[in-house]
Coordinates of C-alpha atoms in Angstrom, one line a residue:
Chain S
M1 CA 2.7 -5.2 -12.0
A2 CA 6.0 -6.0 -13.5
K3 CA 6.6 -9.5 -12.3
I4 CA 5.2 -12.1 -9.9
K5 CA 7.7 -12.6 -7.2
P6 CA 7.3 -14.3 -3.8
R7 CA 9.1 -13.3 -0.7
V8 CA 9.1 -14.5 2.9
K9 CA 10.5 -13.4 6.2
V10 CA 11.7 -16.3 8.5
P11 CA 14.3 -16.1 11.3
K12 CA 17.5 -17.9 10.5
K13 CA 17.8 -19.4 13.9
A14 CA 15.5 -20.7 16.6
E15 CA 15.4 -22.8 19.8
A16 CA 13.9 -26.3 19.5
G17 CA 10.1 -26.0 20.0
E18 CA 10.2 -22.3 19.6
V19 CA 7.2 -20.5 18.1
I20 CA 8.3 -18.0 15.4
T21 CA 6.5 -15.4 13.3
I22 CA 6.5 -15.8 9.5
K23 CA 5.5 -13.2 7.0
A24 CA 4.9 -14.0 3.4
L25 CA 4.1 -11.8 0.4
I26 CA 3.8 -12.3 -3.3
S27 CA 3.6 -9.5 -5.8
H28 CA 0.5 -10.4 -7.7
P29 CA -2.4 -8.2 -9.2
M30 CA -5.1 -10.6 -7.9
E31 CA -7.3 -9.8 -10.9
S32 CA -10.7 -10.3 -9.4
G33 CA -12.6 -11.1 -12.7
R34 CA -14.9 -8.2 -12.0
R35 CA -12.9 -5.4 -13.5
K36 CA -13.5 -4.1 -17.0
D37 CA -10.7 -3.2 -19.5
K38 CA -10.9 0.5 -19.8
K39 CA -10.2 0.4 -23.6
T40 CA -12.3 -2.6 -24.7
G41 CA -15.0 -2.5 -22.1
K42 CA -14.7 -6.2 -21.7
L43 CA -14.3 -8.0 -18.3
I44 CA -10.7 -8.9 -17.5
P45 CA -10.7 -12.6 -16.7
R46 CA -10.1 -13.6 -13.1
K47 CA -6.5 -14.5 -12.2
I48 CA -5.7 -14.8 -8.6
I49 CA -3.5 -16.7 -6.2
N50 CA -6.1 -19.2 -4.9
R51 CA -4.0 -21.1 -2.4
F52 CA -1.0 -20.5 -0.2
T53 CA 0.7 -23.1 1.9
C54 CA 3.6 -23.3 4.3
D55 CA 5.1 -26.6 5.4
F56 CA 8.1 -27.5 7.6
V57 CA 10.4 -30.2 6.4
G58 CA 13.0 -31.6 8.9
A59 CA 15.1 -34.7 9.1
S60 CA 12.7 -36.5 11.5
Q61 CA 9.7 -34.2 11.7
S62 CA 7.7 -32.6 8.9
G63 CA 4.2 -31.1 8.7
N64 CA 1.9 -28.4 7.6
V65 CA 1.9 -25.0 9.2
I66 CA -0.8 -23.2 7.4
D67 CA -2.9 -23.8 4.3
V68 CA -4.9 -20.8 3.1
Q69 CA -7.7 -20.7 0.5
L70 CA -7.8 -17.2 -1.1
E71 CA -10.7 -15.5 -2.8
P72 CA -10.7 -12.4 -5.0
A73 CA -11.4 -10.3 -1.8
I74 CA -7.7 -10.7 -0.8
S75 CA -5.8 -7.5 -1.7
T76 CA -3.3 -7.0 -4.5
N77 CA 0.1 -8.4 -3.4
P78 CA -1.3 -11.0 -1.0
Y79 CA 0.2 -10.8 2.5
F80 CA 0.1 -13.3 5.3
Q81 CA 1.5 -13.3 8.8
F82 CA 1.3 -16.3 11.1
E83 CA 3.2 -18.4 13.6
A84 CA 5.0 -21.7 13.3
K85 CA 6.6 -24.2 15.7
V86 CA 10.1 -25.1 14.9
P87 CA 10.7 -28.7 16.0
E88 CA 14.2 -29.1 14.7
S89 CA 16.6 -27.7 12.1
G90 CA 15.1 -27.9 8.6
E91 CA 13.4 -25.7 6.1
F92 CA 10.1 -23.9 5.6
R93 CA 8.6 -24.4 2.2
F94 CA 6.2 -22.0 0.8
K95 CA 3.9 -22.4 -2.2
W96 CA 1.5 -20.1 -4.0
V97 CA -0.9 -21.5 -6.6
E98 CA -2.4 -19.3 -9.3
D99 CA -5.6 -19.8 -11.2
G100 CA -4.7 -21.9 -14.2
G101 CA -2.2 -24.0 -12.2
A102 CA 1.0 -22.0 -12.2
V103 CA 2.9 -22.5 -8.9
Y104 CA 5.4 -20.2 -7.3
E105 CA 7.7 -21.7 -4.6
L106 CA 10.3 -20.5 -2.1
A107 CA 12.1 -22.3 0.8
K108 CA 13.9 -20.9 3.8
K109 CA 16.3 -22.8 6.0
I110 CA 16.2 -22.5 9.8
A111 CA 18.8 -23.7 12.2
V112 CA 18.0 -25.0 15.7
G113 CA 20.5 -24.7 18.5
Chain J
M1 CA -2.5 -12.7 21.3
K2 CA -1.6 -10.1 18.8
L3 CA 0.4 -10.9 15.7
T4 CA 0.5 -7.4 14.3
R5 CA 0.4 -3.8 15.3
I6 CA -3.1 -3.3 13.9
G7 CA -4.7 -3.6 17.4
A8 CA -2.2 -1.3 19.0
G9 CA -3.2 1.5 16.7
F10 CA -6.9 1.5 17.7
A11 CA -6.6 3.7 20.8
A12 CA -4.5 6.1 18.8
A13 CA -7.0 6.1 16.0
I14 CA -9.8 7.2 18.2
I15 CA -7.8 9.9 19.9
G16 CA -6.5 10.9 16.5
L17 CA -10.0 11.3 15.1
A18 CA -11.1 13.4 18.0
G19 CA -8.2 15.7 17.6
M20 CA -8.6 15.8 13.8
A21 CA -11.8 17.8 13.7
S22 CA -10.3 21.0 15.3
A23 CA -6.7 21.3 14.5
G24 CA -4.8 21.3 11.2
E25 CA -1.6 20.2 12.9
P26 CA -1.1 16.4 12.9
E27 CA -0.4 14.4 16.0
I28 CA 3.4 14.0 16.0
K29 CA 4.5 10.4 16.2
K30 CA 7.9 8.8 15.8
L31 CA 8.6 7.0 12.5
V32 CA 11.5 4.6 12.9
I33 CA 12.2 2.3 9.9
D34 CA 14.9 -0.4 10.3
G35 CA 16.2 1.4 13.4
V36 CA 16.6 4.7 11.7
E37 CA 14.4 7.6 12.9
M38 CA 12.9 9.7 10.2
T39 CA 12.4 13.5 10.6
V40 CA 8.6 13.7 10.0
A41 CA 8.2 17.3 11.4
A42 CA 10.6 20.2 11.0
P43 CA 10.6 23.9 11.1
A44 CA 9.6 25.3 7.7
P45 CA 12.4 26.7 5.5
P46 CA 12.5 30.5 5.6
Y47 CA 11.2 30.9 2.0
L48 CA 7.8 29.4 3.0
E49 CA 5.9 32.5 4.0
N50 CA 2.7 30.7 5.1
L51 CA 4.0 27.7 7.0
D52 CA 5.6 27.4 10.4
M53 CA 6.2 23.7 10.3
I54 CA 6.5 21.1 7.6
Y55 CA 5.2 17.6 8.1
S56 CA 5.6 14.3 6.3
G57 CA 2.4 12.9 4.8
W58 CA 2.9 9.9 7.0
L59 CA 1.6 11.9 10.0
F60 CA -1.7 12.5 8.3
R61 CA -2.5 8.8 7.7
S62 CA -4.4 6.4 9.8
P63 CA -2.5 4.1 12.3
E64 CA -3.1 1.1 10.0
T65 CA -1.6 2.8 7.0
Q66 CA 1.2 4.3 9.1
A67 CA 2.1 0.8 10.4
L68 CA 2.7 -0.5 6.8
E69 CA 5.7 1.8 6.6
L70 CA 7.4 0.7 9.8
D71 CA 8.8 -2.5 8.5
D72 CA 10.3 -3.1 5.1
F73 CA 8.7 -6.5 4.8
D74 CA 5.3 -5.1 5.5
N75 CA 5.8 -2.2 3.1
P76 CA 4.4 -3.4 -0.3
G77 CA 6.5 -0.7 -2.0
M78 CA 9.6 -2.9 -1.3
V79 CA 8.3 -5.5 -3.7
F80 CA 8.9 -3.0 -6.5
V81 CA 12.3 -2.1 -5.1
E82 CA 13.3 -5.7 -5.1
Q83 CA 12.2 -6.0 -8.8
A84 CA 14.3 -2.9 -9.5
Q85 CA 17.3 -4.6 -7.8
D86 CA 17.0 -7.5 -10.3
M87 CA 16.8 -5.0 -13.2
F88 CA 19.8 -3.2 -11.8
S89 CA 22.1 -6.2 -12.4
T90 CA 20.4 -7.4 -15.7
P91 CA 22.3 -6.4 -18.8
E92 CA 20.1 -4.6 -21.4
G93 CA 20.6 -2.8 -24.7
T94 CA 23.2 -2.9 -27.4
A95 CA 26.2 -2.2 -25.1
G96 CA 25.4 -5.4 -23.2
K97 CA 25.7 -3.6 -19.9
A98 CA 23.8 -3.6 -16.7
C99 CA 23.5 -0.7 -14.3
S100 CA 25.7 -2.7 -11.9
D101 CA 28.6 -2.8 -14.5
C102 CA 29.2 0.9 -13.8
H103 CA 27.5 1.6 -10.5
Q104 CA 27.2 0.3 -7.0
L105 CA 24.0 1.0 -5.3
E106 CA 25.8 2.6 -2.3
D107 CA 27.3 5.2 -4.7
F108 CA 23.8 6.8 -4.9
K109 CA 23.7 7.6 -1.2
G110 CA 22.5 11.2 -0.9
L111 CA 21.5 11.6 -4.5
R112 CA 17.8 11.6 -3.8
T113 CA 18.2 14.5 -1.4
V114 CA 19.4 17.0 -4.0
L115 CA 17.1 16.1 -7.0
P116 CA 15.8 17.7 -9.1
R117 CA 18.9 19.8 -9.8
V118 CA 20.2 21.9 -12.7
E119 CA 22.9 20.2 -14.7
D120 CA 25.7 21.7 -16.8
D121 CA 23.4 22.0 -19.8
G122 CA 21.3 24.5 -17.8
K123 CA 18.3 22.1 -17.7
L124 CA 16.5 20.8 -14.6
W125 CA 17.2 17.0 -14.2
T126 CA 15.0 14.6 -12.2
M127 CA 16.1 11.1 -11.1
E128 CA 14.1 9.7 -14.0
D129 CA 16.1 11.8 -16.4
Y130 CA 19.4 10.5 -15.1
I131 CA 18.3 6.9 -15.3
N132 CA 16.9 7.2 -18.8
K133 CA 20.0 9.1 -20.0
C134 CA 22.2 6.2 -18.8
R135 CA 19.9 3.7 -20.5
T136 CA 19.9 5.5 -23.9
D137 CA 23.5 6.8 -24.0
R138 CA 25.5 4.2 -22.1
M139 CA 23.5 1.0 -22.3
G140 CA 22.1 1.5 -25.8
A141 CA 18.7 0.6 -24.3
K142 CA 15.3 2.2 -24.8
A143 CA 14.3 4.9 -22.4
W144 CA 11.7 3.7 -19.9
K145 CA 8.3 5.4 -19.9
Y146 CA 8.2 8.4 -17.5
G147 CA 5.9 7.4 -14.7
G148 CA 5.9 3.8 -15.7
T149 CA 6.5 0.9 -13.3
E150 CA 10.0 0.1 -14.4
L151 CA 11.3 3.6 -14.2
T152 CA 9.4 4.4 -11.0
S153 CA 10.7 1.2 -9.3
M154 CA 14.3 2.1 -10.2
V155 CA 13.8 5.7 -8.9
A156 CA 12.6 4.1 -5.7
L157 CA 15.6 1.7 -5.4
I158 CA 18.0 4.6 -5.9
G159 CA 16.0 6.9 -3.6
L160 CA 16.0 4.2 -0.9
Q161 CA 19.8 4.6 -0.7
S162 CA 19.2 8.0 0.9
R163 CA 16.5 7.0 3.3
G164 CA 16.7 8.9 6.5
M165 CA 18.8 11.7 5.0
P166 CA 17.3 15.2 4.9
I167 CA 15.9 16.6 1.6
N168 CA 18.2 19.4 0.6
V169 CA 17.4 20.7 -2.9
K170 CA 19.0 23.9 -4.2
I171 CA 16.7 26.7 -5.0
D172 CA 19.2 29.5 -5.8
G173 CA 21.7 30.1 -8.6
P174 CA 20.8 28.3 -11.9
A175 CA 17.9 26.6 -10.1
K176 CA 16.2 29.9 -9.2
P177 CA 14.1 30.4 -12.4
Y178 CA 12.8 26.8 -12.3
W179 CA 12.0 27.2 -8.6
E180 CA 10.1 30.4 -9.3
K181 CA 8.2 28.7 -12.1
G182 CA 7.3 25.8 -9.8
K183 CA 6.2 28.3 -7.1
E184 CA 3.9 30.1 -9.6
I185 CA 2.3 26.8 -10.6
F186 CA 1.8 25.9 -6.9
Y187 CA -0.2 29.1 -6.3
T188 CA -2.1 29.4 -9.6
R189 CA -5.7 28.3 -9.6
V190 CA -6.6 26.0 -12.5
G191 CA -9.4 23.8 -13.7
Q192 CA -13.1 23.7 -13.4
L193 CA -12.9 23.7 -9.6
D194 CA -10.5 26.7 -9.8
M195 CA -8.0 25.4 -7.3
A196 CA -4.3 25.8 -6.7
C197 CA -2.1 23.3 -4.9
A198 CA -1.9 25.7 -2.0
N199 CA -5.7 25.8 -1.5
C200 CA -5.6 22.2 -0.1
H201 CA -2.0 21.6 0.8
E202 CA -1.1 24.9 2.5
D203 CA -4.4 26.5 3.6
N204 CA -6.3 23.4 4.6
Y205 CA -3.8 20.6 5.4
G206 CA -4.9 18.4 8.3
K207 CA -8.6 18.9 7.5
M208 CA -10.9 16.4 6.0
I209 CA -11.8 16.6 2.4
R210 CA -14.9 14.4 2.4
A211 CA -13.5 11.2 4.0
D212 CA -9.8 11.9 3.3
R213 CA -7.3 13.8 5.4
L214 CA -5.4 16.5 3.5
S215 CA -1.6 16.4 3.9
Q216 CA 0.9 19.2 3.0
G217 CA 1.5 17.4 -0.3
Q218 CA 5.1 16.7 0.6
I219 CA 7.0 14.5 -1.8
N220 CA 9.8 13.3 0.5
G221 CA 8.4 9.8 0.5
F222 CA 8.1 9.4 -3.3
P223 CA 7.8 7.1 -5.1
T224 CA 5.0 6.1 -2.9
Y225 CA 3.0 2.9 -2.7
R226 CA -0.7 3.8 -2.7
L227 CA -3.3 1.4 -1.2
K228 CA -5.7 2.9 -3.7
N229 CA -4.0 1.5 -6.8
G230 CA -1.6 -1.1 -5.3
K231 CA 1.5 0.2 -7.0
L232 CA 4.4 2.6 -6.8
N233 CA 3.4 6.1 -7.8
S234 CA 5.8 8.6 -9.3
V235 CA 5.8 12.3 -8.3
H236 CA 4.5 13.3 -11.7
A237 CA 1.8 10.7 -11.8
R238 CA 0.6 12.0 -8.4
F239 CA 0.6 15.6 -9.7
K240 CA -1.4 14.4 -12.7
G241 CA -4.0 12.7 -10.5
C242 CA -4.4 15.8 -8.4
M243 CA -4.9 18.0 -11.4
K244 CA -7.5 15.6 -12.8
N245 CA -9.3 15.7 -9.5
I246 CA -9.7 19.4 -9.7
R247 CA -10.9 19.0 -13.2
A248 CA -7.9 20.7 -14.8
Q249 CA -6.0 19.6 -17.9
P250 CA -2.9 18.0 -16.4
Y251 CA 0.6 19.0 -17.5
K252 CA 2.7 16.4 -19.3
V253 CA 4.2 13.7 -17.1
G254 CA 8.0 14.2 -17.5
G255 CA 7.4 17.7 -18.9
D256 CA 9.0 21.1 -17.9
E257 CA 6.0 22.3 -15.8
F258 CA 5.9 19.2 -13.6
K259 CA 9.7 19.2 -13.2
A260 CA 9.6 22.8 -12.0
L261 CA 6.8 21.9 -9.7
E262 CA 8.7 18.9 -8.4
L263 CA 11.7 21.2 -7.5
Y264 CA 9.4 23.7 -5.8
I265 CA 7.5 21.1 -3.8
A266 CA 10.7 19.2 -2.9
S267 CA 12.1 22.5 -1.5
R268 CA 9.0 22.8 0.7
G269 CA 10.2 19.6 2.3
N270 CA 13.8 20.6 2.7
G271 CA 14.7 19.2 6.2
L272 CA 12.3 16.2 6.1
S273 CA 13.8 12.8 5.7
V274 CA 13.8 10.8 2.5
E275 CA 11.2 8.1 3.2
T276 CA 11.3 6.4 -0.1
P277 CA 9.4 4.2 -0.7
S278 CA 6.6 5.5 1.5
V279 CA 3.1 4.0 1.9
R280 CA 0.0 6.2 1.6
N281 CA -3.7 5.6 1.1
Chain P
M1 CA -40.3 0.5 -10.7
L2 CA -42.4 -0.2 -7.6
Q3 CA -44.6 2.8 -6.7
L4 CA -45.8 2.3 -3.2
T5 CA -46.4 5.0 -0.6
R6 CA -45.9 4.1 3.0
R7 CA -49.6 4.5 3.7
E8 CA -50.5 2.2 0.9
A9 CA -48.0 -0.3 2.0
L10 CA -49.2 -0.3 5.5
G11 CA -52.8 -0.2 4.4
A12 CA -52.3 -3.3 2.3
G13 CA -50.7 -5.0 5.3
A14 CA -47.5 -5.2 3.3
G15 CA -45.4 -3.4 5.8
A16 CA -43.8 -6.5 7.0
F17 CA -43.2 -7.7 3.5
A18 CA -41.6 -4.4 2.5
I19 CA -39.2 -4.5 5.5
T20 CA -38.2 -8.1 4.7
A21 CA -37.7 -7.5 1.1
F22 CA -36.0 -4.1 1.0
G23 CA -34.7 -3.6 4.6
L24 CA -32.3 -6.5 4.4
P25 CA -29.9 -6.5 1.5
A26 CA -29.6 -9.6 -0.5
M27 CA -25.9 -9.8 0.5
A28 CA -26.9 -10.7 4.1
A29 CA -28.5 -13.9 2.7
A30 CA -25.5 -14.6 0.6
V31 CA -23.1 -14.3 3.6
E32 CA -25.4 -16.5 5.7
D33 CA -25.3 -19.1 2.9
A34 CA -21.6 -18.9 2.7
I35 CA -21.2 -19.3 6.5
K36 CA -23.6 -22.2 6.6
K37 CA -21.6 -23.9 3.8
F38 CA -18.5 -23.6 6.0
T39 CA -20.2 -24.8 9.1
G40 CA -22.2 -27.5 7.5
G41 CA -25.6 -25.9 8.2
A42 CA -25.7 -23.9 11.5
M43 CA -25.1 -20.2 12.2
P44 CA -22.4 -20.2 14.9
A45 CA -22.8 -18.3 18.2
E46 CA -20.7 -15.1 18.7
G47 CA -17.7 -15.2 21.0
G48 CA -14.5 -17.1 21.4
V49 CA -12.9 -15.6 18.2
D50 CA -10.8 -12.4 18.1
L51 CA -11.2 -10.4 14.9
T52 CA -9.2 -7.2 14.7
A53 CA -10.0 -4.8 11.9
P54 CA -9.9 -1.0 11.7
E55 CA -13.0 0.9 12.5
I56 CA -12.4 3.1 9.5
A57 CA -10.4 1.9 6.5
E58 CA -8.5 4.6 4.7
N59 CA -8.9 2.7 1.5
G60 CA -11.1 -0.3 0.9
N61 CA -8.5 -1.9 -1.4
T62 CA -6.2 -2.8 1.4
V63 CA -7.7 -3.3 4.8
P64 CA -5.5 -5.1 7.4
I65 CA -7.3 -7.7 9.5
E66 CA -6.2 -10.3 12.0
V67 CA -8.1 -13.3 13.3
A68 CA -7.3 -15.6 16.2
A69 CA -9.2 -18.3 18.1
D70 CA -7.4 -20.5 20.6
G71 CA -7.7 -24.1 19.6
A72 CA -9.2 -23.5 16.2
V73 CA -8.3 -25.8 13.4
A74 CA -9.6 -23.4 10.7
I75 CA -10.8 -19.8 10.5
A76 CA -12.9 -18.5 7.6
V77 CA -13.3 -14.8 6.9
F78 CA -16.4 -13.3 5.2
A79 CA -17.4 -9.8 4.1
D80 CA -21.2 -9.3 3.8
G81 CA -21.1 -6.3 1.5
N82 CA -18.7 -7.6 -1.2
P83 CA -19.9 -9.0 -4.5
A84 CA -18.9 -12.4 -3.1
P85 CA -18.9 -12.9 0.6
E86 CA -16.0 -15.3 0.9
V87 CA -12.6 -13.7 1.7
C88 CA -10.3 -16.5 2.7
T89 CA -10.0 -19.6 4.9
F90 CA -7.0 -20.3 7.1
N91 CA -6.4 -24.0 7.8
F92 CA -3.9 -24.4 10.7
G93 CA -1.6 -27.5 10.5
P94 CA 0.0 -29.5 13.2
L95 CA 3.1 -27.2 13.2
A96 CA 1.1 -23.9 13.4
G97 CA 2.4 -21.9 16.3
S98 CA -1.0 -20.5 17.1
S99 CA -4.5 -20.4 15.5
A100 CA -4.0 -16.9 14.4
A101 CA -3.2 -15.1 11.1
A102 CA -3.2 -11.6 9.6
T103 CA -3.8 -10.5 6.0
R104 CA -5.0 -7.6 3.9
I105 CA -8.4 -7.7 2.3
R106 CA -10.6 -5.8 -0.2
L107 CA -13.9 -4.3 1.0
A108 CA -16.2 -2.8 -1.6
K109 CA -18.1 -0.5 0.9
T110 CA -18.9 -0.1 4.6
Q111 CA -19.8 -3.6 5.8
N112 CA -19.5 -6.4 8.3
V113 CA -16.4 -8.5 8.4
I114 CA -17.1 -11.9 9.9
A115 CA -14.6 -14.5 11.2
V116 CA -15.9 -18.1 11.8
A117 CA -13.6 -20.5 13.7
K118 CA -13.9 -24.2 13.4
F119 CA -12.7 -26.3 16.4
A120 CA -11.3 -29.8 16.6
D121 CA -14.5 -31.1 18.2
G122 CA -16.5 -29.9 15.2
S123 CA -18.0 -26.8 16.9
F124 CA -18.0 -23.3 15.4
K125 CA -17.8 -19.8 16.9
M126 CA -17.8 -16.4 15.2
A127 CA -16.9 -12.8 15.5
K128 CA -18.2 -9.7 13.6
A129 CA -16.8 -6.2 13.1
V130 CA -18.1 -3.3 11.1
V131 CA -15.5 -1.6 8.9
K132 CA -16.3 1.8 7.5
V133 CA -14.9 2.2 4.1
T134 CA -14.3 5.8 3.1
I135 CA -14.4 7.5 -0.3
G136 CA -11.4 9.3 -1.5
G137 CA -11.4 13.1 -1.0
C138 CA -11.5 14.3 -4.5
G139 CA -13.5 11.4 -5.9
G140 CA -10.3 10.3 -7.7

């Protein structure tokens, strides 16, 4: 895997109160900690995305949409699809947390009306 | 409620399995990506003596795997395409140039359909060759490893510009000797299992080889994202994997044999749409 | 290595023991422990949770699944044949559009995938699906 890069798919517009579908994917090897290095025979240390969150932030209303705890049984390039309510114009903020504490973030604006 | 198309595929999966046992011909379904319909089944070109129809490997996969190619966001291969897009506009090498300094991506529309082809130097050129030539001669950068992630991702990005267009490689004129050589490799039994490409991908496509369903071995969707290894796979890397499986000593990735084989197998798919980057198991 | 013919085992009255010890893989106990950890002790009843997974996965490395349970505040996914049974836990926030999510998971072999939903009143429900994981044609 060349690079860790998050991407999300969120509609640009919605009606107030509408339920929209969101897709999120991050390119990540999800090293399970159970694989051996073919050359050295040693275990490759675990390094996975262990948490993914999506929050909505608007002028008057904000809140969590989904908060996922991931284990090594999630496939390479973790993918999630879920639904969110859109109370007003604002933005969806996405966060992926990697073992060791590295954080990858992305935000997508959505307009109501 | 159903978020995805996973459920919708179930009925088809069961029907598909029932049909699988007897016939080699796959169930024909429509493949529409981003509003563009792909040609996944076409009459075989006249030089294929043993086939009536040619089929995209997509038709041989399970409904769940098929679904991954229907939407570019769901297609994990697009992650690599996006990374290639970043590389495309990043200057590299002693000339301080990026691909985007000389090229626009749209300029490559159609290129994937005619490669590999013979250049003025009389040699057979693959997409990988063109990219690396640009890197070494114009950018003053190091050639990427043939079959490596960077090069394969860039091949996918450029290939994507031709998605939906029919494969149309030349097999006559200066290409003829390369094509003949590729054909010979396709039909020559090798390795401990003493098998040729044709034994599986021409004589037995559509049948199960243990738990896997054999395709025609078409390469119109390459580079392809494989669920098996979670990355984009180049044509030559796939050839190498196949040869290892039949316990043969693989030819060199990026070498003359595989380039000739690539031309021959590409020609077996003349008429199928470029599906780059496809998703397979 | 345990050398025990069926007759000897039965004769020794060890039949029940043998079935308990060897008939049930250790994984089943591990997944039960993991589920009980999520529910706080009890094994939930089946029903009230939708779990969509392919009957046969073409490759165990990437198996698409979907879970949904109306009114659930969280859904945890388990796989009883993996080295560790936990797969993921979806916690649905106040702005979730539904208590449903889809993802792609790794399955080491043919096994049960289990989804356990937690509801606002503290109750739990579960659903189970067998996914057959196939082996690549050429062993490669």
